[in-house]
Amino acid sequence: MELNKYKVGEGYINGTVSILVAKLKLIINNVDSKTIPTSGDGLLKYYANDKILNPTDIAYMVGMDSLSAEIVRRKVILNNWTEDDLTINPMTTLNAYLSGTAPVGSTVRYSIDGVSKTLGTATDGTYKWAGGVQLAGTVMGVELREGAVYNVKKEIVVQALSGSPSTPTNFKVEGLTDVSAKLKWDAVAGATGYRIYQNGYNTVWKTVTTNSYDLTGTSGTSWTYRVAAYNATGEGLRTQEVTVTYL
């Protein structure tokens, strides 16, 4: 008996079998499954979609004679998940859902900017997570789990809507002292104003209509900032972080 590799959710275990084998049964994690007759043509086909549910399952195919005596036993080699098994649908700042496809029965984990949010099972080969509308530039991730390890990961970046302003350039810190500093960036054509984000948070810290902002602080403390331009269409992508460390 020879078995093809099997991937969870694939449907059938396929292979070849001797004509001496009259019956087949699948043993998964030491538990017997239904016994079925062979087709008699030397081909092996056993439905396992509702039986092998995890890439870490231990499975054996057993061939028996007409009296149910075991003739041959082979281990079912399970393929691991790959990036081809996982898709993520594109997102813009209008989408409230992270969605895509994953193997049937697989466990998926979602993340926003690298922070894990929840777990779920792709029972029908798809997943959909209502994470709410995300800011442009937010990194959305999905991972597939094998046993206790998430070894397949894909990410997408939430895109700004067409017509929203471009990312501010030349974002920098000027006039740094022990208690004050100025954030400054180049003005963006078509922008109504600018939103400033502090310390990695995705909630707006300050909104301004000019391309600078005066800061006050305490000597020795550090803060990080990003800025994004917005207009009536929406918000554009945020800048990279700059760090302000008061002298």
mmCIF file of C-alpha atoms in Angstrom:
data_model
loop_
_atom_site.group_PDB
_atom_site.id
_atom_site.type_symbol
_atom_site.label_atom_id
_atom_site.label_comp_id
_atom_site.label_asym_id
_atom_site.label_seq_id
_atom_site.Cartn_x
_atom_site.Cartn_y
_atom_site.Cartn_z
ATOM 1 C CA MET A 1 0.000 0.000 0.000
ATOM 2 C CA GLU A 2 1.332 3.428 -0.998
ATOM 3 C CA LEU A 3 -0.231 6.677 0.203
ATOM 4 C CA ASN A 4 -0.042 10.172 -1.203
ATOM 5 C CA LYS A 5 0.661 12.972 1.259
ATOM 6 C CA TYR A 6 -2.526 14.384 2.714
ATOM 7 C CA LYS A 7 -3.311 17.958 3.678
ATOM 8 C CA VAL A 8 -6.010 18.738 6.232
ATOM 9 C CA GLY A 9 -9.198 19.751 4.414
ATOM 10 C CA GLU A 10 -8.157 18.106 1.143
ATOM 11 C CA GLY A 11 -11.032 15.606 1.176
ATOM 12 C CA TYR A 12 -9.694 12.181 0.250
ATOM 13 C CA ILE A 13 -6.570 10.232 1.109
ATOM 14 C CA ASN A 14 -5.412 8.756 -2.195
ATOM 15 C CA GLY A 15 -2.909 6.068 -3.097
ATOM 16 C CA THR A 16 -2.563 2.520 -4.392
ATOM 17 C CA VAL A 17 -3.303 -0.798 -2.712
ATOM 18 C CA SER A 18 -2.780 -4.496 -3.419
ATOM 19 C CA ILE A 19 -5.756 -6.463 -4.750
ATOM 20 C CA LEU A 20 -5.317 -8.705 -1.686
ATOM 21 C CA VAL A 21 -6.625 -5.851 0.454
ATOM 22 C CA ALA A 22 -10.405 -6.057 0.672
ATOM 23 C CA LYS A 23 -11.088 -3.450 3.362
ATOM 24 C CA LEU A 24 -9.605 -0.213 4.650
ATOM 25 C CA LYS A 25 -9.822 1.641 7.915
ATOM 26 C CA LEU A 26 -8.231 4.824 9.199
ATOM 27 C CA ILE A 27 -6.791 5.077 12.713
ATOM 28 C CA ILE A 28 -6.438 8.650 13.994
ATOM 29 C CA ASN A 29 -4.770 9.352 17.318
ATOM 30 C CA ASN A 30 -5.325 5.666 18.254
ATOM 31 C CA VAL A 31 -9.056 5.820 17.455
ATOM 32 C CA ASP A 32 -10.501 3.599 14.688
ATOM 33 C CA SER A 33 -12.630 5.172 11.975
ATOM 34 C CA LYS A 34 -15.175 3.558 9.686
ATOM 35 C CA THR A 35 -14.139 0.466 7.707
ATOM 36 C CA ILE A 36 -14.827 0.676 3.968
ATOM 37 C CA PRO A 37 -14.380 -1.827 1.102
ATOM 38 C CA THR A 38 -11.703 -1.259 -1.519
ATOM 39 C CA SER A 39 -12.681 -0.543 -5.100
ATOM 40 C CA GLY A 40 -10.917 -3.640 -6.476
ATOM 41 C CA ASP A 41 -8.987 -1.664 -9.104
ATOM 42 C CA GLY A 42 -5.834 -1.149 -7.033
ATOM 43 C CA LEU A 43 -6.642 2.464 -6.230
ATOM 44 C CA LEU A 44 -7.083 3.703 -2.671
ATOM 45 C CA LYS A 45 -9.508 6.473 -1.841
ATOM 46 C CA TYR A 46 -10.678 7.215 1.694
ATOM 47 C CA TYR A 47 -12.669 10.288 2.753
ATOM 48 C CA ALA A 48 -10.868 11.961 5.657
ATOM 49 C CA ASN A 49 -12.131 15.538 5.626
ATOM 50 C CA ASP A 50 -14.268 14.995 8.740
ATOM 51 C CA LYS A 51 -11.683 12.793 10.460
ATOM 52 C CA ILE A 52 -8.224 14.333 10.158
ATOM 53 C CA LEU A 53 -8.788 17.823 11.498
ATOM 54 C CA ASN A 54 -5.312 18.996 12.523
ATOM 55 C CA PRO A 55 -1.884 18.805 10.873
ATOM 56 C CA THR A 56 -0.549 17.391 14.136
ATOM 57 C CA ASP A 57 -2.921 14.365 14.092
ATOM 58 C CA ILE A 58 -1.257 10.947 13.963
ATOM 59 C CA ALA A 59 -2.989 8.827 11.322
ATOM 60 C CA TYR A 60 -2.500 5.320 9.923
ATOM 61 C CA MET A 61 -4.235 3.593 7.024
ATOM 62 C CA VAL A 62 -4.817 -0.116 7.639
ATOM 63 C CA GLY A 63 -5.444 -2.651 4.881
ATOM 64 C CA MET A 64 -7.325 -5.849 5.770
ATOM 65 C CA ASP A 65 -8.416 -9.061 4.056
ATOM 66 C CA SER A 66 -12.026 -10.128 3.646
ATOM 67 C CA LEU A 67 -12.025 -11.537 7.199
ATOM 68 C CA SER A 68 -10.886 -8.176 8.640
ATOM 69 C CA ALA A 69 -7.413 -9.422 9.445
ATOM 70 C CA GLU A 70 -4.770 -6.710 9.113
ATOM 71 C CA ILE A 71 -2.423 -7.159 6.142
ATOM 72 C CA VAL A 72 -0.634 -3.840 5.906
ATOM 73 C CA ARG A 73 -0.391 -0.555 7.798
ATOM 74 C CA ARG A 74 1.023 2.766 6.556
ATOM 75 C CA LYS A 75 1.382 6.128 8.269
ATOM 76 C CA VAL A 76 -0.449 9.003 6.586
ATOM 77 C CA ILE A 77 2.073 11.771 5.955
ATOM 78 C CA LEU A 78 0.428 15.133 6.514
ATOM 79 C CA ASN A 79 1.518 18.168 4.539
ATOM 80 C CA ASN A 80 2.121 21.338 6.525
ATOM 81 C CA TRP A 81 0.357 24.597 5.792
ATOM 82 C CA THR A 82 2.101 26.969 3.390
ATOM 83 C CA GLU A 83 1.487 30.574 2.366
ATOM 84 C CA ASP A 84 -0.524 29.248 -0.596
ATOM 85 C CA ASP A 85 -3.134 27.970 1.879
ATOM 86 C CA LEU A 86 -3.866 31.448 3.252
ATOM 87 C CA THR A 87 -5.283 34.547 1.584
ATOM 88 C CA ILE A 88 -6.205 37.993 2.924
ATOM 89 C CA ASN A 89 -8.623 40.233 1.088
ATOM 90 C CA PRO A 90 -7.462 43.828 0.448
ATOM 91 C CA MET A 91 -8.642 46.474 2.915
ATOM 92 C CA THR A 92 -9.157 50.213 2.697
ATOM 93 C CA THR A 93 -10.213 52.682 5.369
ATOM 94 C CA LEU A 94 -13.854 51.872 4.482
ATOM 95 C CA ASN A 95 -13.596 48.167 5.385
ATOM 96 C CA ALA A 96 -14.747 47.036 8.810
ATOM 97 C CA TYR A 97 -13.822 43.368 8.245
ATOM 98 C CA LEU A 98 -10.625 41.420 7.906
ATOM 99 C CA SER A 99 -11.459 38.433 5.706
ATOM 100 C CA GLY A 100 -10.020 35.788 3.413
ATOM 101 C CA THR A 101 -9.609 32.044 2.980
ATOM 102 C CA ALA A 102 -7.855 29.393 5.079
ATOM 103 C CA PRO A 103 -7.929 25.579 5.139
ATOM 104 C CA VAL A 104 -11.174 24.028 6.379
ATOM 105 C CA GLY A 105 -10.959 23.458 10.130
ATOM 106 C CA SER A 106 -7.731 25.409 10.535
ATOM 107 C CA THR A 107 -7.153 27.736 13.469
ATOM 108 C CA VAL A 108 -6.356 31.330 12.606
ATOM 109 C CA ARG A 109 -5.091 34.245 14.654
ATOM 110 C CA TYR A 110 -5.591 37.881 13.715
ATOM 111 C CA SER A 111 -3.410 40.866 14.542
ATOM 112 C CA ILE A 112 -3.360 44.631 14.172
ATOM 113 C CA ASP A 113 0.071 46.237 13.902
ATOM 114 C CA GLY A 114 1.591 43.070 15.335
ATOM 115 C CA VAL A 115 -0.708 42.834 18.375
ATOM 116 C CA SER A 116 -2.730 39.587 18.436
ATOM 117 C CA LYS A 117 -6.447 40.114 18.864
ATOM 118 C CA THR A 118 -8.414 36.856 18.820
ATOM 119 C CA LEU A 119 -8.594 33.224 17.690
ATOM 120 C CA GLY A 120 -11.029 31.547 15.341
ATOM 121 C CA THR A 121 -11.665 28.466 13.210
ATOM 122 C CA ALA A 122 -12.148 28.525 9.447
ATOM 123 C CA THR A 123 -14.973 25.978 9.553
ATOM 124 C CA ASP A 124 -15.992 26.485 5.917
ATOM 125 C CA GLY A 125 -12.629 27.517 4.476
ATOM 126 C CA THR A 126 -13.175 31.229 5.054
ATOM 127 C CA TYR A 127 -12.726 33.634 7.943
ATOM 128 C CA LYS A 128 -14.179 37.043 8.699
ATOM 129 C CA TRP A 129 -13.323 39.186 11.672
ATOM 130 C CA ALA A 130 -15.180 42.385 12.520
ATOM 131 C CA GLY A 131 -12.266 44.455 13.691
ATOM 132 C CA GLY A 132 -13.807 47.793 12.757
ATOM 133 C CA VAL A 133 -12.497 50.405 10.321
ATOM 134 C CA GLN A 134 -8.721 50.764 10.587
ATOM 135 C CA LEU A 135 -6.441 53.696 9.857
ATOM 136 C CA ALA A 136 -4.550 53.848 6.580
ATOM 137 C CA GLY A 137 -1.164 52.218 7.003
ATOM 138 C CA THR A 138 -2.326 49.775 9.687
ATOM 139 C CA VAL A 139 -0.742 46.361 9.248
ATOM 140 C CA MET A 140 -3.327 43.570 9.416
ATOM 141 C CA GLY A 141 -1.988 40.038 9.920
ATOM 142 C CA VAL A 142 -3.364 36.510 9.798
ATOM 143 C CA GLU A 143 -1.551 33.376 10.998
ATOM 144 C CA LEU A 144 -2.246 29.648 10.678
ATOM 145 C CA ARG A 145 -1.623 27.380 13.642
ATOM 146 C CA GLU A 146 -0.085 23.904 13.582
ATOM 147 C CA GLY A 147 -0.250 22.406 17.048
ATOM 148 C CA ALA A 148 0.947 25.162 19.369
ATOM 149 C CA VAL A 149 2.939 27.004 16.682
ATOM 150 C CA TYR A 150 1.781 29.659 14.214
ATOM 151 C CA ASN A 151 4.169 28.965 11.368
ATOM 152 C CA VAL A 152 2.382 30.587 8.402
ATOM 153 C CA LYS A 153 1.782 34.334 8.443
ATOM 154 C CA LYS A 154 0.626 36.884 5.907
ATOM 155 C CA GLU A 155 0.100 40.617 6.251
ATOM 156 C CA ILE A 156 -1.571 43.413 4.337
ATOM 157 C CA VAL A 157 -1.503 47.181 4.796
ATOM 158 C CA VAL A 158 -4.794 49.083 4.993
ATOM 159 C CA GLN A 159 -4.859 51.432 2.035
ATOM 160 C CA ALA A 160 -6.009 55.051 1.993
ATOM 161 C CA LEU A 161 -8.997 55.925 -0.172
ATOM 162 C CA SER A 162 -8.344 57.340 -3.607
ATOM 163 C CA GLY A 163 -8.425 61.121 -3.333
ATOM 164 C CA SER A 164 -7.140 61.323 0.228
ATOM 165 C CA PRO A 165 -3.939 63.332 0.786
ATOM 166 C CA SER A 166 -0.458 61.925 0.382
ATOM 167 C CA THR A 167 1.845 61.189 3.316
ATOM 168 C CA PRO A 168 3.571 64.261 4.769
ATOM 169 C CA THR A 169 7.284 64.406 3.978
ATOM 170 C CA ASN A 170 10.312 65.748 5.834
ATOM 171 C CA PHE A 171 8.768 65.009 9.229
ATOM 172 C CA LYS A 172 11.258 66.084 11.914
ATOM 173 C CA VAL A 173 11.887 67.615 15.332
ATOM 174 C CA GLU A 174 13.264 71.158 15.663
ATOM 175 C CA GLY A 175 14.182 73.471 18.533
ATOM 176 C CA LEU A 176 14.640 70.727 21.115
ATOM 177 C CA THR A 177 15.259 71.898 24.708
ATOM 178 C CA ASP A 178 14.729 70.342 28.137
ATOM 179 C CA VAL A 179 11.058 71.367 28.144
ATOM 180 C CA SER A 180 10.028 72.142 24.558
ATOM 181 C CA ALA A 181 10.285 71.060 20.921
ATOM 182 C CA LYS A 182 8.537 71.571 17.588
ATOM 183 C CA LEU A 183 7.198 68.919 15.235
ATOM 184 C CA LYS A 184 7.430 70.073 11.638
ATOM 185 C CA TRP A 185 6.681 68.611 8.197
ATOM 186 C CA ASP A 186 6.157 69.790 4.639
ATOM 187 C CA ALA A 187 2.642 70.963 3.769
ATOM 188 C CA VAL A 188 0.585 68.491 1.697
ATOM 189 C CA ALA A 189 -1.358 69.698 -1.340
ATOM 190 C CA GLY A 190 -5.111 69.256 -0.930
ATOM 191 C CA ALA A 191 -4.952 68.611 2.816
ATOM 192 C CA THR A 192 -7.607 70.127 5.079
ATOM 193 C CA GLY A 193 -5.486 69.491 8.169
ATOM 194 C CA TYR A 194 -3.209 67.069 9.963
ATOM 195 C CA ARG A 195 -3.677 64.467 12.694
ATOM 196 C CA ILE A 196 -0.881 63.717 15.129
ATOM 197 C CA TYR A 197 -0.526 60.297 16.775
ATOM 198 C CA GLN A 198 1.494 59.777 19.945
ATOM 199 C CA ASN A 199 3.383 56.749 21.324
ATOM 200 C CA GLY A 200 2.066 54.241 18.791
ATOM 201 C CA TYR A 201 -1.616 54.712 19.604
ATOM 202 C CA ASN A 202 -4.148 54.620 16.785
ATOM 203 C CA THR A 203 -6.368 57.253 18.331
ATOM 204 C CA VAL A 204 -5.765 60.858 17.276
ATOM 205 C CA TRP A 205 -3.756 62.825 19.838
ATOM 206 C CA LYS A 206 -3.964 66.310 18.264
ATOM 207 C CA THR A 207 -5.511 67.834 15.134
ATOM 208 C CA VAL A 208 -3.963 70.922 13.520
ATOM 209 C CA THR A 209 -4.431 72.916 10.327
ATOM 210 C CA THR A 210 -0.802 74.046 10.033
ATOM 211 C CA ASN A 211 2.233 71.911 9.179
ATOM 212 C CA SER A 212 3.835 72.174 12.634
ATOM 213 C CA TYR A 213 3.038 71.696 16.301
ATOM 214 C CA ASP A 214 4.718 73.055 19.441
ATOM 215 C CA LEU A 215 5.391 70.510 22.172
ATOM 216 C CA THR A 216 6.063 70.920 25.865
ATOM 217 C CA GLY A 217 7.509 68.242 28.101
ATOM 218 C CA THR A 218 9.761 67.248 30.960
ATOM 219 C CA SER A 219 13.536 66.906 30.873
ATOM 220 C CA GLY A 220 14.682 63.326 30.195
ATOM 221 C CA THR A 221 11.324 61.998 28.989
ATOM 222 C CA SER A 222 10.793 60.463 25.525
ATOM 223 C CA TRP A 223 7.754 60.421 23.248
ATOM 224 C CA THR A 224 7.133 59.181 19.711
ATOM 225 C CA TYR A 225 4.966 60.836 17.066
ATOM 226 C CA ARG A 226 3.492 60.215 13.633
ATOM 227 C CA VAL A 227 1.406 62.547 11.497
ATOM 228 C CA ALA A 228 -1.146 62.063 8.712
ATOM 229 C CA ALA A 229 -2.865 64.532 6.393
ATOM 230 C CA TYR A 230 -6.635 64.410 5.854
ATOM 231 C CA ASN A 231 -9.337 65.985 3.706
ATOM 232 C CA ALA A 232 -13.041 65.423 2.988
ATOM 233 C CA THR A 233 -12.275 62.076 1.326
ATOM 234 C CA GLY A 234 -10.360 60.635 4.239
ATOM 235 C CA GLU A 235 -6.997 60.298 5.910
ATOM 236 C CA GLY A 236 -3.789 59.448 4.096
ATOM 237 C CA LEU A 237 -0.955 57.208 5.244
ATOM 238 C CA ARG A 238 0.907 58.191 8.386
ATOM 239 C CA THR A 239 4.573 59.136 8.455
ATOM 240 C CA GLN A 240 7.265 57.058 10.089
ATOM 241 C CA GLU A 241 7.781 57.722 13.792
ATOM 242 C CA VAL A 242 10.015 60.445 15.126
ATOM 243 C CA THR A 243 11.211 60.405 18.739
ATOM 244 C CA VAL A 244 11.366 63.450 20.989
ATOM 245 C CA THR A 245 13.663 63.094 24.016
ATOM 246 C CA TYR A 246 13.758 66.272 26.074
ATOM 247 C CA LEU A 247 17.265 67.301 27.135
#
